[in-house]
Short mmCIF file of C-alpha atoms in Angstrom, two decimals:
data_model
loop_
_atom_site.label_atom_id
_atom_site.label_comp_id
_atom_site.label_asym_id
_atom_site.label_seq_id
_atom_site.Cartn_x
_atom_site.Cartn_y
_atom_site.Cartn_z
CA UNK A 1 21.36 -99.94 214.00
CA UNK A 2 17.84 -101.44 213.58
CA UNK A 3 14.78 -99.62 212.10
CA UNK A 4 12.01 -98.48 214.36
CA UNK A 5 8.90 -100.02 212.89
CA UNK A 6 6.04 -97.79 213.36
CA UNK A 7 2.88 -99.23 213.88
CA UNK A 8 -1.03 -97.91 213.38
CA UNK A 9 -2.51 -96.69 216.52
CA UNK A 10 -4.97 -99.28 217.81
CA UNK A 11 -8.60 -98.82 217.66
CA UNK A 12 -9.80 -96.25 220.62
CA UNK A 13 -6.33 -94.52 220.66
CA UNK A 14 -6.08 -91.00 219.78
CA UNK A 15 -4.38 -90.45 217.00
CA UNK A 16 -1.43 -88.00 217.50
CA UNK A 17 -1.78 -84.35 216.07
CA UNK A 18 0.83 -82.66 213.80
CA UNK A 19 -0.79 -79.56 214.32
CA UNK A 20 1.88 -76.93 215.92
CA UNK A 21 0.89 -75.62 219.23
CA UNK A 22 -1.67 -73.13 219.76
CA UNK A 23 0.62 -70.02 220.57
CA UNK A 24 1.11 -66.62 218.77
CA UNK A 25 4.46 -67.23 218.10
CA UNK A 26 3.77 -70.79 216.41
CA UNK A 27 0.53 -69.65 214.65
CA UNK A 28 2.05 -66.44 213.61
CA UNK A 29 0.07 -64.36 215.49
CA UNK A 30 2.51 -61.89 216.84
CA UNK A 31 2.50 -58.16 215.75
CA UNK A 32 4.37 -57.20 212.73
CA UNK A 33 5.51 -54.02 211.10
CA UNK A 34 5.61 -53.98 207.27
CA UNK A 35 7.34 -50.99 205.80
CA UNK A 36 5.22 -49.24 202.96
CA UNK A 37 7.73 -48.08 200.44
CA UNK A 38 6.44 -44.62 198.75
CA UNK A 39 8.28 -42.68 196.38
CA UNK A 40 8.95 -40.26 198.91
CA UNK A 41 10.92 -42.61 201.27
CA UNK A 42 12.59 -44.22 198.47
CA UNK A 43 13.89 -41.03 197.08
CA UNK A 44 15.11 -39.46 200.21
CA UNK A 45 16.86 -42.64 201.67
CA UNK A 46 18.76 -42.32 198.47
CA UNK A 47 19.06 -38.51 198.33
CA UNK A 48 20.05 -38.77 201.72
CA UNK A 49 22.84 -41.68 201.39
CA UNK A 50 24.17 -39.67 198.57
CA UNK A 51 24.59 -36.63 200.85
CA UNK A 52 26.24 -38.36 203.49
CA UNK A 53 28.72 -40.10 201.25
CA UNK A 54 29.57 -37.41 199.32
CA UNK A 55 30.04 -35.04 201.99
CA UNK A 56 32.45 -37.85 204.06
CA UNK A 57 34.27 -38.81 200.61
CA UNK A 58 34.99 -34.83 200.40
CA UNK A 59 36.33 -34.47 203.90
CA UNK A 60 38.21 -37.49 203.95
CA UNK A 61 40.32 -36.60 199.83
CA UNK A 62 40.63 -33.11 201.71
CA UNK A 63 42.16 -34.79 204.88
CA UNK A 64 44.50 -37.10 203.05
CA UNK A 65 45.57 -34.19 200.58
CA UNK A 66 46.63 -31.99 203.29
CA UNK A 67 49.07 -34.73 204.95
CA UNK A 68 52.95 -33.79 203.85
CA UNK A 69 54.75 -36.66 202.23
CA UNK A 70 58.58 -37.55 201.04
CA UNK A 71 59.21 -40.45 199.48
CA UNK A 72 62.56 -41.66 198.19
CA UNK A 73 63.74 -44.73 196.42
CA UNK A 74 67.18 -45.94 197.33
CA UNK A 75 67.00 -49.43 195.51
CA UNK A 76 69.16 -47.92 192.58
CA UNK A 77 70.94 -45.23 194.45
CA UNK A 78 72.53 -48.11 196.77
CA UNK A 79 73.39 -50.56 193.77
CA UNK A 80 76.61 -51.51 194.96
CA UNK A 81 75.70 -52.83 197.96
CA UNK A 82 72.41 -54.47 196.41
CA UNK A 83 75.36 -56.34 194.10
CA UNK A 84 77.18 -57.53 197.05
CA UNK A 85 73.92 -58.46 199.05
CA UNK A 86 72.51 -60.89 196.13
CA UNK A 87 75.96 -62.99 196.80
CA UNK A 88 75.01 -64.57 199.96
CA UNK A 89 78.67 -65.83 200.75
CA UNK A 90 78.90 -61.59 201.25
CA UNK A 91 76.35 -62.30 204.07
CA UNK A 92 78.81 -60.86 207.11
CA UNK A 93 79.88 -58.18 204.94
CA UNK A 94 78.97 -54.51 205.97
CA UNK A 95 77.93 -51.87 203.27
CA UNK A 96 76.69 -48.49 203.62
CA UNK A 97 75.20 -46.03 201.20
CA UNK A 98 74.04 -42.18 201.20
CA UNK A 99 71.10 -40.67 199.75
CA UNK A 100 70.55 -36.62 200.34
CA UNK A 101 67.43 -34.86 199.52
CA UNK A 102 66.16 -31.55 200.51
CA UNK A 103 63.07 -30.05 202.06
CA UNK A 104 61.99 -27.32 200.54
CA UNK A 105 59.55 -26.53 203.30
CA UNK A 106 59.24 -26.68 206.78
CA UNK A 107 57.35 -30.39 207.53
CA UNK A 108 55.38 -29.40 210.96
CA UNK A 109 53.75 -31.92 213.71
CA UNK A 110 54.96 -35.32 214.43
CA UNK A 111 56.88 -36.84 211.59
CA UNK A 112 56.99 -40.52 210.92
CA UNK A 113 59.50 -42.66 208.97
CA UNK A 114 58.26 -45.88 207.05
CA UNK A 115 60.52 -47.95 204.95
CA UNK A 116 58.29 -49.31 201.80
CA UNK A 117 58.67 -52.49 199.98
CA UNK A 118 57.71 -53.22 196.24
CA UNK A 119 56.92 -56.47 194.75
CA UNK A 120 57.29 -57.97 197.93
CA UNK A 121 54.51 -60.51 198.38
CA UNK A 122 53.38 -61.74 201.81
CA UNK A 123 50.33 -63.21 201.29
CA UNK A 124 51.23 -66.44 199.86
CA UNK A 125 49.50 -69.00 201.81
CA UNK A 126 52.41 -70.71 203.20
CA UNK A 127 54.35 -67.81 203.93
CA UNK A 128 51.16 -66.40 205.91
CA UNK A 129 51.01 -69.42 208.26
CA UNK A 130 54.72 -69.68 208.80
CA UNK A 131 55.13 -69.13 212.53
CA UNK A 132 54.56 -70.29 215.93
CA UNK A 133 52.41 -68.24 217.75
CA UNK A 134 53.13 -70.25 220.97
CA UNK A 135 56.54 -69.87 220.24
CA UNK A 136 55.84 -66.19 219.99
CA UNK A 137 54.37 -66.02 223.45
CA UNK A 138 57.30 -67.41 224.76
CA UNK A 139 56.09 -70.84 225.44
CA UNK A 140 58.52 -73.90 225.23
CA UNK A 141 56.97 -75.93 222.42
CA UNK A 142 58.10 -78.38 220.13
CA UNK A 143 58.41 -76.26 216.80
CA UNK A 144 59.08 -79.26 214.61
CA UNK A 145 55.41 -79.82 214.95
CA UNK A 146 54.53 -76.16 214.13
CA UNK A 147 54.12 -74.62 210.42
CA UNK A 148 57.65 -73.12 210.57
CA UNK A 149 59.26 -75.97 208.44
CA UNK A 150 61.64 -75.62 206.74
CA UNK A 151 62.68 -72.74 208.95
CA UNK A 152 62.58 -74.33 212.24
CA UNK A 153 65.45 -76.37 212.91
CA UNK A 154 68.77 -76.60 211.83
CA UNK A 155 70.24 -80.07 210.23
CA UNK A 156 71.92 -80.80 213.94
CA UNK A 157 68.50 -80.09 215.61
CA UNK A 158 69.11 -76.76 217.10
CA UNK A 159 65.36 -75.08 216.84
CA UNK A 160 65.19 -71.69 215.44
CA UNK A 161 63.98 -68.66 217.71
CA UNK A 162 61.96 -67.34 215.80
CA UNK A 163 60.87 -69.72 213.62
CA UNK A 164 59.14 -69.81 210.26
CA UNK A 165 59.40 -67.68 206.87
CA UNK A 166 58.22 -64.49 208.01
CA UNK A 167 60.86 -64.04 210.66
CA UNK A 168 63.42 -65.29 208.32
CA UNK A 169 62.71 -62.67 205.74
CA UNK A 170 62.48 -59.35 208.65
CA UNK A 171 63.55 -56.25 206.80
CA UNK A 172 66.85 -55.57 208.59
CA UNK A 173 68.37 -52.36 206.83
CA UNK A 174 69.32 -49.93 209.43
CA UNK A 175 68.41 -46.30 208.35
CA UNK A 176 69.35 -42.97 209.99
CA UNK A 177 68.62 -39.50 208.85
CA UNK A 178 71.23 -36.67 209.37
CA UNK A 179 70.30 -32.45 208.85
CA UNK A 180 73.07 -30.23 207.63
CA UNK A 181 72.67 -26.78 209.60
CA UNK A 182 74.80 -23.93 209.84
CA UNK A 183 77.96 -26.25 208.08
CA UNK A 184 77.30 -28.61 210.83
CA UNK A 185 75.75 -32.31 210.49
CA UNK A 186 73.31 -33.10 212.93
CA UNK A 187 71.89 -36.68 213.81
CA UNK A 188 67.79 -36.47 213.88
CA UNK A 189 66.80 -38.08 216.78
CA UNK A 190 64.36 -40.73 216.11
CA UNK A 191 62.18 -42.96 218.49
CA UNK A 192 62.38 -46.86 217.73
CA UNK A 193 59.83 -47.83 220.50
CA UNK A 194 55.75 -47.18 221.05
CA UNK A 195 55.42 -47.76 217.32
CA UNK A 196 53.74 -51.18 217.40
CA UNK A 197 50.30 -51.89 218.52
CA UNK A 198 49.43 -52.17 222.28
CA UNK A 199 47.74 -55.79 221.75
CA UNK A 200 50.96 -56.89 220.08
CA UNK A 201 53.62 -55.47 222.30
CA UNK A 202 51.42 -56.52 225.57
CA UNK A 203 49.64 -59.59 224.59
CA UNK A 204 50.28 -61.53 221.37
CA UNK A 205 54.23 -61.02 221.80
CA UNK A 206 56.36 -62.55 225.34
CA UNK A 207 59.99 -63.00 225.95
CA UNK A 208 60.59 -66.76 227.85
CA UNK A 209 61.01 -66.08 231.47
CA UNK A 210 64.22 -65.99 232.68
CA UNK A 211 66.84 -64.18 234.66
CA UNK A 212 68.15 -62.81 231.35
CA UNK A 213 67.48 -63.06 227.68
CA UNK A 214 70.93 -64.96 226.44
CA UNK A 215 70.18 -67.85 229.18
CA UNK A 216 66.08 -67.42 227.89
CA UNK A 217 66.98 -68.19 224.55
CA UNK A 218 69.30 -70.72 225.69
CA UNK A 219 69.75 -73.98 222.93
CA UNK A 220 68.13 -71.96 220.27
CA UNK A 221 69.88 -70.18 216.86
CA UNK A 222 69.18 -67.40 215.21
CA UNK A 223 67.27 -67.54 211.57
CA UNK A 224 69.77 -68.33 208.70
CA UNK A 225 69.06 -65.06 207.14
CA UNK A 226 69.73 -62.72 210.41
CA UNK A 227 72.99 -61.17 211.16
CA UNK A 228 72.30 -61.33 215.07
CA UNK A 229 70.31 -63.53 217.49
CA UNK A 230 67.18 -62.47 218.68
CA UNK A 231 68.14 -61.17 221.79
CA UNK A 232 70.48 -58.83 220.59
CA UNK A 233 68.13 -56.98 217.89
CA UNK A 234 68.55 -53.80 220.02
CA UNK A 235 71.84 -53.51 222.16
CA UNK A 236 70.92 -49.88 223.28
CA UNK A 237 67.54 -50.98 224.98
CA UNK A 238 67.34 -54.31 226.88
CA UNK A 239 63.48 -53.77 227.29
CA UNK A 240 63.48 -53.61 223.18
CA UNK A 241 64.93 -57.06 222.75
CA UNK A 242 63.79 -60.45 222.17
CA UNK A 243 60.26 -61.31 220.63
CA UNK A 244 59.04 -58.08 222.10
CA UNK A 245 61.27 -56.14 219.66
CA UNK A 246 59.08 -53.31 218.16
CA UNK A 247 60.50 -53.82 214.68
CA UNK A 248 59.94 -57.71 214.59
CA UNK A 249 56.44 -56.99 215.84
CA UNK A 250 55.79 -55.02 213.08
CA UNK A 251 57.24 -56.99 210.79
CA UNK A 252 55.50 -59.97 212.02
CA UNK A 253 51.89 -57.96 210.67
CA UNK A 254 52.04 -59.20 207.27
CA UNK A 255 50.50 -57.30 204.25
CA UNK A 256 47.70 -58.24 202.13
CA UNK A 257 49.20 -56.53 198.79
CA UNK A 258 52.58 -56.35 196.94
CA UNK A 259 53.26 -52.96 197.78
CA UNK A 260 53.22 -51.80 201.45
CA UNK A 261 55.20 -49.85 203.82
CA UNK A 262 55.75 -50.18 207.49
CA UNK A 263 56.25 -47.91 210.66
CA UNK A 264 60.33 -47.58 211.02
CA UNK A 265 60.61 -44.73 213.68
CA UNK A 266 58.98 -41.62 214.78
CA UNK A 267 60.65 -38.16 215.07
CA UNK A 268 61.87 -37.24 218.58
CA UNK A 269 60.54 -33.48 218.94
CA UNK A 270 63.51 -32.02 220.86
CA UNK A 271 65.47 -29.19 220.14
CA UNK A 272 66.00 -27.93 216.87
CA UNK A 273 62.88 -30.48 216.12
CA UNK A 274 60.34 -29.39 218.08
CA UNK A 275 58.04 -28.47 215.73
CA UNK A 276 58.90 -31.08 213.48
CA UNK A 277 61.72 -31.12 210.39
CA UNK A 278 63.05 -27.74 209.10
CA UNK A 279 63.60 -26.66 205.78
CA UNK A 280 67.22 -27.57 204.55
CA UNK A 281 69.68 -30.31 202.99
CA UNK A 282 69.05 -34.04 204.57
CA UNK A 283 71.12 -37.39 204.36
CA UNK A 284 69.90 -40.99 204.97
CA UNK A 285 72.70 -43.05 205.87
CA UNK A 286 71.71 -46.44 205.00
CA UNK A 287 73.41 -50.15 206.16
CA UNK A 288 72.20 -52.10 203.34
CA UNK A 289 71.45 -55.43 204.36
CA UNK A 290 68.27 -56.58 202.72
CA UNK A 291 68.24 -57.69 199.25
CA UNK A 292 65.72 -57.06 196.69
CA UNK A 293 66.83 -57.43 193.22
CA UNK A 294 66.40 -61.23 192.82
CA UNK A 295 62.38 -60.52 192.69
CA UNK A 296 62.58 -57.46 191.04
CA UNK A 297 61.98 -55.43 194.10
CA UNK A 298 62.07 -51.71 195.01
CA UNK A 299 62.87 -49.94 198.52
CA UNK A 300 61.75 -46.74 199.62
CA UNK A 301 62.08 -44.40 202.77
CA UNK A 302 59.19 -42.43 203.85
CA UNK A 303 58.51 -39.30 205.67
CA UNK A 304 54.95 -38.43 206.47
CA UNK A 305 52.82 -36.53 208.93
CA UNK A 306 49.38 -37.91 209.99
CA UNK A 307 45.93 -36.53 209.90
CA UNK A 308 42.67 -37.29 212.09
CA UNK A 309 41.98 -39.61 209.13
CA UNK A 310 45.23 -41.54 208.95
CA UNK A 311 48.37 -41.33 206.41
CA UNK A 312 47.91 -40.33 202.55
CA UNK A 313 45.62 -42.99 201.71
CA UNK A 314 42.98 -41.26 199.62
CA UNK A 315 41.19 -44.83 198.45
CA UNK A 316 38.64 -44.58 201.49
CA UNK A 317 37.79 -40.93 200.42
CA UNK A 318 37.42 -42.06 196.59
CA UNK A 319 35.11 -44.87 197.66
CA UNK A 320 32.91 -42.73 199.29
CA UNK A 321 32.39 -40.43 196.36
CA UNK A 322 31.75 -43.28 194.32
CA UNK A 323 28.93 -44.34 196.36
CA UNK A 324 27.63 -40.94 197.10
CA UNK A 325 27.86 -40.39 193.24
CA UNK A 326 26.00 -43.81 192.37
CA UNK A 327 23.35 -43.02 195.08
CA UNK A 328 22.66 -39.79 193.92
CA UNK A 329 22.44 -40.69 190.26
CA UNK A 330 20.18 -43.40 190.81
CA UNK A 331 17.88 -41.08 192.79
CA UNK A 332 17.52 -38.93 189.52
CA UNK A 333 16.88 -42.10 187.66
CA UNK A 334 14.04 -42.59 190.06
CA UNK A 335 12.96 -39.69 189.79
CA UNK A 336 12.77 -39.61 186.16
CA UNK A 337 11.12 -42.47 185.99
CA UNK A 338 8.48 -41.78 188.50
CA UNK A 339 7.78 -38.39 186.60
CA UNK A 340 7.39 -40.02 183.32
CA UNK A 341 4.74 -42.68 184.70
CA UNK A 342 3.05 -40.33 186.53
CA UNK A 343 2.24 -38.31 183.07
CA UNK A 344 1.30 -41.62 181.27
CA UNK A 345 -1.20 -42.40 184.32
CA UNK A 346 -2.89 -38.69 184.02
CA UNK A 347 -2.52 -38.88 180.29
CA UNK A 348 -4.90 -42.20 180.17
CA UNK A 349 -7.26 -41.08 183.19
CA UNK A 350 -7.86 -38.16 180.61
CA UNK A 351 -8.65 -40.51 178.08
#
């Protein structure tokens, strides 16, 4: 591209002006407000911020402490099943274990069951992107061009549904809760649907369109670590199958930390559990399928209630307390400096 040559204006021609237009905006004549920082305004802002943060922090900490929670580590108690699962040739063998515990007090209200994993890193970049959002929306896409590799197709070319490392590593332990009451054992009714976010269930995940799910997923195969195809994840509820299965949707929302918990079930409040979980002896019956020993992980089952601020997580309350304390201390420091300088000014004025 040739450079344009600029010539000086001819004699008699007016030279173009480089001055900005004579407007209020370009000449900076618009009205403006410049705050005058006085000692009263500065100190009041610090003390009001500190009081607000301290009040909110105390409320959040007290709310988090009011949550009733019981956490049980079953990694060692199911050690025989763990050893069986470490051998990949035993993938099709079933293994069950039981964990007994006692509730000394009633857990009233809505009770939520979580499974917790420790030392399981879901924040690795290649793991996080190893999925196909287009496939999870029920579209017919070529997953070989996605980020699902190496969990995209088998050697014979059969595509995996769902593909990717996240789906392949889905938590698949089955946990049932039983209550011992008057020399009889009652299975605690738990809800397996309605646990995922509405936007995930209705917007981000959809099954392929077909007259039934088995035909919708024809020509695909389950991920290597799965024991059943995606359209049989919940054999009791046809609407909770495929890509819209609640357990699958919750697992696909990866965690930022190595220790995390995911919602697994909710208590169905019918008799004799209409008020919550009564005190007494309970047993977890666990179908052990998810191995964690190779990466030195741990597995937990958590029973917890929730309050207006969420579950048992005091971090937000502590953060507010720290910020409120810092703002209040800063206000006192500024007050001390101001009083000291004012005394010096008064002294020199008298001199």
